[in-house]
Amino acid sequence: MIFKILLKVMLKPVIKIGCFGALRLFKNHLQQAIYAIEFANKLNKRLEFHINVGDKDTNSPILNNLRSLFKNTEHSLIEHPWHPHYAFLNVVSKMDMGLQLSFTETFNIVAADFVANDIPIVVSNEISWANFLYKANPTNSKEVLFKMKLAYYGKPFNLHKLNKIGLKNYNKNSINTWLNYIDKTS
């Protein structure tokens, strides 16, 4: 069974990687796109790199750089408008993997949406609740590519579900913190 799943993954000609969220400098989209291209090239696959683009992003230097990066390559930059949450979850469910290698974070709802959809995601150390197997230094290409490989080939083994455990624990702790605060102020 697992061999069949691995074979199916290996034979797919396209890899879909989602790197959603606001196009801001500290979100690190351009570097993540470079990693995704390198990863797809190593797999001998065509990359579809999916991002969000809103009305405010039309003249964004980040968006212009991403478009330039993908221009004249076999790979594709797929631009999604901002969707209502239920529609966004549907987009996420079609990805092979997610990237959220930002330089600064608090919670990161996009990463949580990937985890909720059972899609592997590689994140920076800034996302405290994620499992260490899927955390990478956003400036270390070897580490990021290794974690991407682990995420991509580890899916049939359900390793990515370790992120779900971390997310549930984070949520449980958050609820307890708020309940304790409410109890003290009542």
PDB file of C-alpha atoms in Angstrom:
ATOM      1  CA  MET A   1       0.000   0.000   0.000  1.00  0.00           C
ATOM      2  CA  ILE A   2       2.679   2.523   1.027  1.00  0.00           C
ATOM      3  CA  PHE A   3       4.815   1.508  -1.956  1.00  0.00           C
ATOM      4  CA  LYS A   4       1.867   2.256  -4.286  1.00  0.00           C
ATOM      5  CA  ILE A   5       1.376   5.673  -2.708  1.00  0.00           C
ATOM      6  CA  LEU A   6       5.091   6.494  -2.973  1.00  0.00           C
ATOM      7  CA  LEU A   7       5.131   5.370  -6.589  1.00  0.00           C
ATOM      8  CA  LYS A   8       2.108   7.555  -7.350  1.00  0.00           C
ATOM      9  CA  VAL A   9       3.825  10.558  -5.733  1.00  0.00           C
ATOM     10  CA  MET A  10       7.037   9.914  -7.639  1.00  0.00           C
ATOM     11  CA  LEU A  11       5.281   9.585 -11.004  1.00  0.00           C
ATOM     12  CA  LYS A  12       3.301  12.828 -10.757  1.00  0.00           C
ATOM     13  CA  PRO A  13       4.823  15.294 -13.258  1.00  0.00           C
ATOM     14  CA  VAL A  14       3.809  18.368 -11.225  1.00  0.00           C
ATOM     15  CA  ILE A  15       4.394  19.369  -7.623  1.00  0.00           C
ATOM     16  CA  LYS A  16       2.030  21.956  -6.118  1.00  0.00           C
ATOM     17  CA  ILE A  17       3.535  24.039  -3.341  1.00  0.00           C
ATOM     18  CA  GLY A  18       1.471  26.643  -1.524  1.00  0.00           C
ATOM     19  CA  CYS A  19       3.133  29.691  -0.001  1.00  0.00           C
ATOM     20  CA  PHE A  20       0.115  31.713   0.988  1.00  0.00           C
ATOM     21  CA  GLY A  21      -0.196  34.853   3.048  1.00  0.00           C
ATOM     22  CA  ALA A  22       0.403  38.562   2.725  1.00  0.00           C
ATOM     23  CA  LEU A  23       3.207  39.586   0.372  1.00  0.00           C
ATOM     24  CA  ARG A  24       5.466  41.252   2.924  1.00  0.00           C
ATOM     25  CA  LEU A  25       9.243  41.294   3.129  1.00  0.00           C
ATOM     26  CA  PHE A  26       9.492  39.270   6.360  1.00  0.00           C
ATOM     27  CA  LYS A  27       7.198  36.582   4.922  1.00  0.00           C
ATOM     28  CA  ASN A  28      10.132  35.660   2.651  1.00  0.00           C
ATOM     29  CA  HIS A  29       8.143  34.619  -0.443  1.00  0.00           C
ATOM     30  CA  LEU A  30      10.942  35.095  -2.964  1.00  0.00           C
ATOM     31  CA  GLN A  31      13.434  32.877  -1.131  1.00  0.00           C
ATOM     32  CA  GLN A  32      10.751  30.240  -0.627  1.00  0.00           C
ATOM     33  CA  ALA A  33       9.988  30.302  -4.346  1.00  0.00           C
ATOM     34  CA  ILE A  34      13.682  29.765  -5.092  1.00  0.00           C
ATOM     35  CA  TYR A  35      13.734  26.783  -2.714  1.00  0.00           C
ATOM     36  CA  ALA A  36      10.575  25.390  -4.329  1.00  0.00           C
ATOM     37  CA  ILE A  37      12.093  25.676  -7.817  1.00  0.00           C
ATOM     38  CA  GLU A  38      15.283  23.971  -6.680  1.00  0.00           C
ATOM     39  CA  PHE A  39      13.257  21.204  -5.012  1.00  0.00           C
ATOM     40  CA  ALA A  40      11.110  20.649  -8.121  1.00  0.00           C
ATOM     41  CA  ASN A  41      14.230  20.560 -10.302  1.00  0.00           C
ATOM     42  CA  LYS A  42      15.801  17.915  -8.053  1.00  0.00           C
ATOM     43  CA  LEU A  43      12.618  15.849  -8.375  1.00  0.00           C
ATOM     44  CA  ASN A  44      12.538  16.414 -12.129  1.00  0.00           C
ATOM     45  CA  LYS A  45       9.045  17.871 -11.820  1.00  0.00           C
ATOM     46  CA  ARG A  46       7.283  20.989 -12.962  1.00  0.00           C
ATOM     47  CA  LEU A  47       6.454  23.333 -10.094  1.00  0.00           C
ATOM     48  CA  GLU A  48       3.201  25.155  -9.480  1.00  0.00           C
ATOM     49  CA  PHE A  49       3.981  27.748  -6.806  1.00  0.00           C
ATOM     50  CA  HIS A  50       0.719  29.076  -5.352  1.00  0.00           C
ATOM     51  CA  ILE A  51       0.397  32.456  -3.626  1.00  0.00           C
ATOM     52  CA  ASN A  52      -2.311  34.953  -2.590  1.00  0.00           C
ATOM     53  CA  VAL A  53      -2.554  38.222  -4.486  1.00  0.00           C
ATOM     54  CA  GLY A  54      -4.885  41.030  -3.471  1.00  0.00           C
ATOM     55  CA  ASP A  55      -5.735  44.394  -4.990  1.00  0.00           C
ATOM     56  CA  LYS A  56      -3.047  46.085  -2.870  1.00  0.00           C
ATOM     57  CA  ASP A  57      -0.377  43.776  -4.310  1.00  0.00           C
ATOM     58  CA  THR A  58      -0.593  44.835  -7.969  1.00  0.00           C
ATOM     59  CA  ASN A  59       2.469  47.103  -7.740  1.00  0.00           C
ATOM     60  CA  SER A  60       4.253  45.142  -5.029  1.00  0.00           C
ATOM     61  CA  PRO A  61       7.993  44.700  -5.631  1.00  0.00           C
ATOM     62  CA  ILE A  62       7.667  41.243  -4.055  1.00  0.00           C
ATOM     63  CA  LEU A  63       5.009  40.217  -6.580  1.00  0.00           C
ATOM     64  CA  ASN A  64       7.032  41.714  -9.437  1.00  0.00           C
ATOM     65  CA  ASN A  65      10.121  39.786  -8.298  1.00  0.00           C
ATOM     66  CA  LEU A  66       8.141  36.544  -8.074  1.00  0.00           C
ATOM     67  CA  ARG A  67       6.718  37.059 -11.565  1.00  0.00           C
ATOM     68  CA  SER A  68      10.214  37.767 -12.912  1.00  0.00           C
ATOM     69  CA  LEU A  69      11.603  34.664 -11.225  1.00  0.00           C
ATOM     70  CA  PHE A  70       9.071  32.400 -12.934  1.00  0.00           C
ATOM     71  CA  LYS A  71       9.187  34.154 -16.298  1.00  0.00           C
ATOM     72  CA  ASN A  72      10.814  32.030 -19.015  1.00  0.00           C
ATOM     73  CA  THR A  73      10.902  28.880 -16.886  1.00  0.00           C
ATOM     74  CA  GLU A  74       8.974  25.634 -17.121  1.00  0.00           C
ATOM     75  CA  HIS A  75       7.588  26.375 -13.660  1.00  0.00           C
ATOM     76  CA  SER A  76       4.409  28.353 -12.909  1.00  0.00           C
ATOM     77  CA  LEU A  77       3.475  31.036 -10.441  1.00  0.00           C
ATOM     78  CA  ILE A  78      -0.210  30.559  -9.637  1.00  0.00           C
ATOM     79  CA  GLU A  79      -1.846  33.695  -8.209  1.00  0.00           C
ATOM     80  CA  HIS A  80      -5.012  33.204  -6.153  1.00  0.00           C
ATOM     81  CA  PRO A  81      -7.236  36.064  -5.067  1.00  0.00           C
ATOM     82  CA  TRP A  82      -8.041  36.242  -1.379  1.00  0.00           C
ATOM     83  CA  HIS A  83     -10.887  33.821  -0.696  1.00  0.00           C
ATOM     84  CA  PRO A  84     -13.344  33.332   2.144  1.00  0.00           C
ATOM     85  CA  HIS A  85     -11.867  30.846   4.601  1.00  0.00           C
ATOM     86  CA  TYR A  86     -13.920  27.829   3.441  1.00  0.00           C
ATOM     87  CA  ALA A  87     -12.817  28.420  -0.170  1.00  0.00           C
ATOM     88  CA  PHE A  88      -9.202  28.928   0.879  1.00  0.00           C
ATOM     89  CA  LEU A  89      -9.253  25.573   2.698  1.00  0.00           C
ATOM     90  CA  ASN A  90     -10.375  23.989  -0.573  1.00  0.00           C
ATOM     91  CA  VAL A  91      -7.365  25.519  -2.369  1.00  0.00           C
ATOM     92  CA  VAL A  92      -5.018  24.323   0.383  1.00  0.00           C
ATOM     93  CA  SER A  93      -6.395  20.777   0.136  1.00  0.00           C
ATOM     94  CA  LYS A  94      -5.121  20.557  -3.456  1.00  0.00           C
ATOM     95  CA  MET A  95      -1.487  21.281  -2.531  1.00  0.00           C
ATOM     96  CA  ASP A  96       1.237  18.648  -2.199  1.00  0.00           C
ATOM     97  CA  MET A  97       3.056  20.732   0.388  1.00  0.00           C
ATOM     98  CA  GLY A  98       3.142  24.145   2.002  1.00  0.00           C
ATOM     99  CA  LEU A  99       5.944  26.527   2.885  1.00  0.00           C
ATOM    100  CA  GLN A 100       5.827  29.158   5.639  1.00  0.00           C
ATOM    101  CA  LEU A 101       9.493  30.014   6.119  1.00  0.00           C
ATOM    102  CA  SER A 102       8.951  33.518   7.395  1.00  0.00           C
ATOM    103  CA  PHE A 103      11.405  35.512   9.483  1.00  0.00           C
ATOM    104  CA  THR A 104       8.859  36.538  12.089  1.00  0.00           C
ATOM    105  CA  GLU A 105       5.542  35.030  13.167  1.00  0.00           C
ATOM    106  CA  THR A 106       3.064  34.778  15.973  1.00  0.00           C
ATOM    107  CA  PHE A 107       0.676  31.914  15.309  1.00  0.00           C
ATOM    108  CA  ASN A 108       0.434  31.541  11.479  1.00  0.00           C
ATOM    109  CA  ILE A 109      -3.104  30.608  10.499  1.00  0.00           C
ATOM    110  CA  VAL A 110      -1.951  29.491   7.024  1.00  0.00           C
ATOM    111  CA  ALA A 111       0.272  26.809   8.538  1.00  0.00           C
ATOM    112  CA  ALA A 112      -2.633  25.723  10.751  1.00  0.00           C
ATOM    113  CA  ASP A 113      -4.877  25.501   7.679  1.00  0.00           C
ATOM    114  CA  PHE A 114      -2.368  23.181   5.986  1.00  0.00           C
ATOM    115  CA  VAL A 115      -2.180  21.017   9.101  1.00  0.00           C
ATOM    116  CA  ALA A 116      -5.989  20.914   9.386  1.00  0.00           C
ATOM    117  CA  ASN A 117      -6.121  19.717   5.765  1.00  0.00           C
ATOM    118  CA  ASP A 118      -3.501  16.998   6.354  1.00  0.00           C
ATOM    119  CA  ILE A 119      -1.056  18.641   3.967  1.00  0.00           C
ATOM    120  CA  PRO A 120       2.640  18.613   4.983  1.00  0.00           C
ATOM    121  CA  ILE A 121       4.159  22.027   5.578  1.00  0.00           C
ATOM    122  CA  VAL A 122       7.713  23.196   6.197  1.00  0.00           C
ATOM    123  CA  VAL A 123       7.953  26.218   8.484  1.00  0.00           C
ATOM    124  CA  SER A 124      10.508  28.424  10.163  1.00  0.00           C
ATOM    125  CA  ASN A 125      11.411  28.103  13.823  1.00  0.00           C
ATOM    126  CA  GLU A 126       9.114  31.081  14.415  1.00  0.00           C
ATOM    127  CA  ILE A 127       6.064  28.789  14.390  1.00  0.00           C
ATOM    128  CA  SER A 128       6.418  27.439  17.891  1.00  0.00           C
ATOM    129  CA  TRP A 129       3.726  24.754  17.740  1.00  0.00           C
ATOM    130  CA  ALA A 130       5.100  22.944  14.671  1.00  0.00           C
ATOM    131  CA  ASN A 131       7.062  19.725  15.085  1.00  0.00           C
ATOM    132  CA  PHE A 132      10.853  20.060  14.835  1.00  0.00           C
ATOM    133  CA  LEU A 133      10.877  17.639  11.873  1.00  0.00           C
ATOM    134  CA  TYR A 134       9.213  20.347   9.790  1.00  0.00           C
ATOM    135  CA  LYS A 135      11.090  23.397  11.066  1.00  0.00           C
ATOM    136  CA  ALA A 136      13.985  24.884   9.118  1.00  0.00           C
ATOM    137  CA  ASN A 137      16.162  27.963   9.219  1.00  0.00           C
ATOM    138  CA  PRO A 138      14.772  30.096   6.352  1.00  0.00           C
ATOM    139  CA  THR A 139      18.294  31.079   5.241  1.00  0.00           C
ATOM    140  CA  ASN A 140      19.776  27.565   5.207  1.00  0.00           C
ATOM    141  CA  SER A 141      19.049  26.040   1.793  1.00  0.00           C
ATOM    142  CA  LYS A 142      20.373  22.571   2.658  1.00  0.00           C
ATOM    143  CA  GLU A 143      18.199  22.391   5.762  1.00  0.00           C
ATOM    144  CA  VAL A 144      15.103  23.696   3.963  1.00  0.00           C
ATOM    145  CA  LEU A 145      15.519  21.287   1.038  1.00  0.00           C
ATOM    146  CA  PHE A 146      16.053  18.369   3.428  1.00  0.00           C
ATOM    147  CA  LYS A 147      12.872  19.258   5.349  1.00  0.00           C
ATOM    148  CA  MET A 148      10.960  19.630   2.067  1.00  0.00           C
ATOM    149  CA  LYS A 149      12.120  16.156   1.055  1.00  0.00           C
ATOM    150  CA  LEU A 150      11.030  14.780   4.426  1.00  0.00           C
ATOM    151  CA  ALA A 151       7.623  16.445   4.072  1.00  0.00           C
ATOM    152  CA  TYR A 152       7.115  15.286   0.485  1.00  0.00           C
ATOM    153  CA  TYR A 153       8.160  11.664   0.916  1.00  0.00           C
ATOM    154  CA  GLY A 154       6.975  11.374   4.515  1.00  0.00           C
ATOM    155  CA  LYS A 155       3.294  11.964   3.743  1.00  0.00           C
ATOM    156  CA  PRO A 156       2.453   8.270   3.105  1.00  0.00           C
ATOM    157  CA  PHE A 157       3.935   7.525   6.525  1.00  0.00           C
ATOM    158  CA  ASN A 158       1.806  10.242   8.166  1.00  0.00           C
ATOM    159  CA  LEU A 159       4.817  11.965   9.727  1.00  0.00           C
ATOM    160  CA  HIS A 160       3.221  15.332   8.995  1.00  0.00           C
ATOM    161  CA  LYS A 161       0.501  14.493  11.532  1.00  0.00           C
ATOM    162  CA  LEU A 162       3.041  15.322  14.238  1.00  0.00           C
ATOM    163  CA  ASN A 163       2.263  18.961  13.391  1.00  0.00           C
ATOM    164  CA  LYS A 164      -1.384  18.289  14.253  1.00  0.00           C
ATOM    165  CA  ILE A 165      -0.365  17.126  17.729  1.00  0.00           C
ATOM    166  CA  GLY A 166       1.652  20.331  18.215  1.00  0.00           C
ATOM    167  CA  LEU A 167      -1.239  22.468  16.999  1.00  0.00           C
ATOM    168  CA  LYS A 168      -3.717  20.734  19.314  1.00  0.00           C
ATOM    169  CA  ASN A 169      -1.384  21.197  22.303  1.00  0.00           C
ATOM    170  CA  TYR A 170      -0.902  24.872  21.431  1.00  0.00           C
ATOM    171  CA  ASN A 171      -4.661  25.369  21.250  1.00  0.00           C
ATOM    172  CA  LYS A 172      -5.244  23.505  24.519  1.00  0.00           C
ATOM    173  CA  ASN A 173      -2.640  25.679  26.285  1.00  0.00           C
ATOM    174  CA  SER A 174      -4.158  28.843  24.790  1.00  0.00           C
ATOM    175  CA  ILE A 175      -7.638  27.901  25.989  1.00  0.00           C
ATOM    176  CA  ASN A 176      -6.320  27.144  29.483  1.00  0.00           C
ATOM    177  CA  THR A 177      -4.444  30.447  29.590  1.00  0.00           C
ATOM    178  CA  TRP A 178      -7.592  32.400  28.698  1.00  0.00           C
ATOM    179  CA  LEU A 179      -9.794  30.429  31.094  1.00  0.00           C
ATOM    180  CA  ASN A 180      -7.323  31.082  33.927  1.00  0.00           C
ATOM    181  CA  TYR A 181      -7.266  34.769  33.058  1.00  0.00           C
ATOM    182  CA  ILE A 182     -11.059  34.959  32.974  1.00  0.00           C
ATOM    183  CA  ASP A 183     -11.284  33.140  36.315  1.00  0.00           C
ATOM    184  CA  LYS A 184      -8.881  35.635  37.912  1.00  0.00           C
ATOM    185  CA  THR A 185     -10.775  38.660  36.604  1.00  0.00           C
ATOM    186  CA  SER A 186     -14.275  37.387  37.483  1.00  0.00           C
TER     187      SER A 186
END
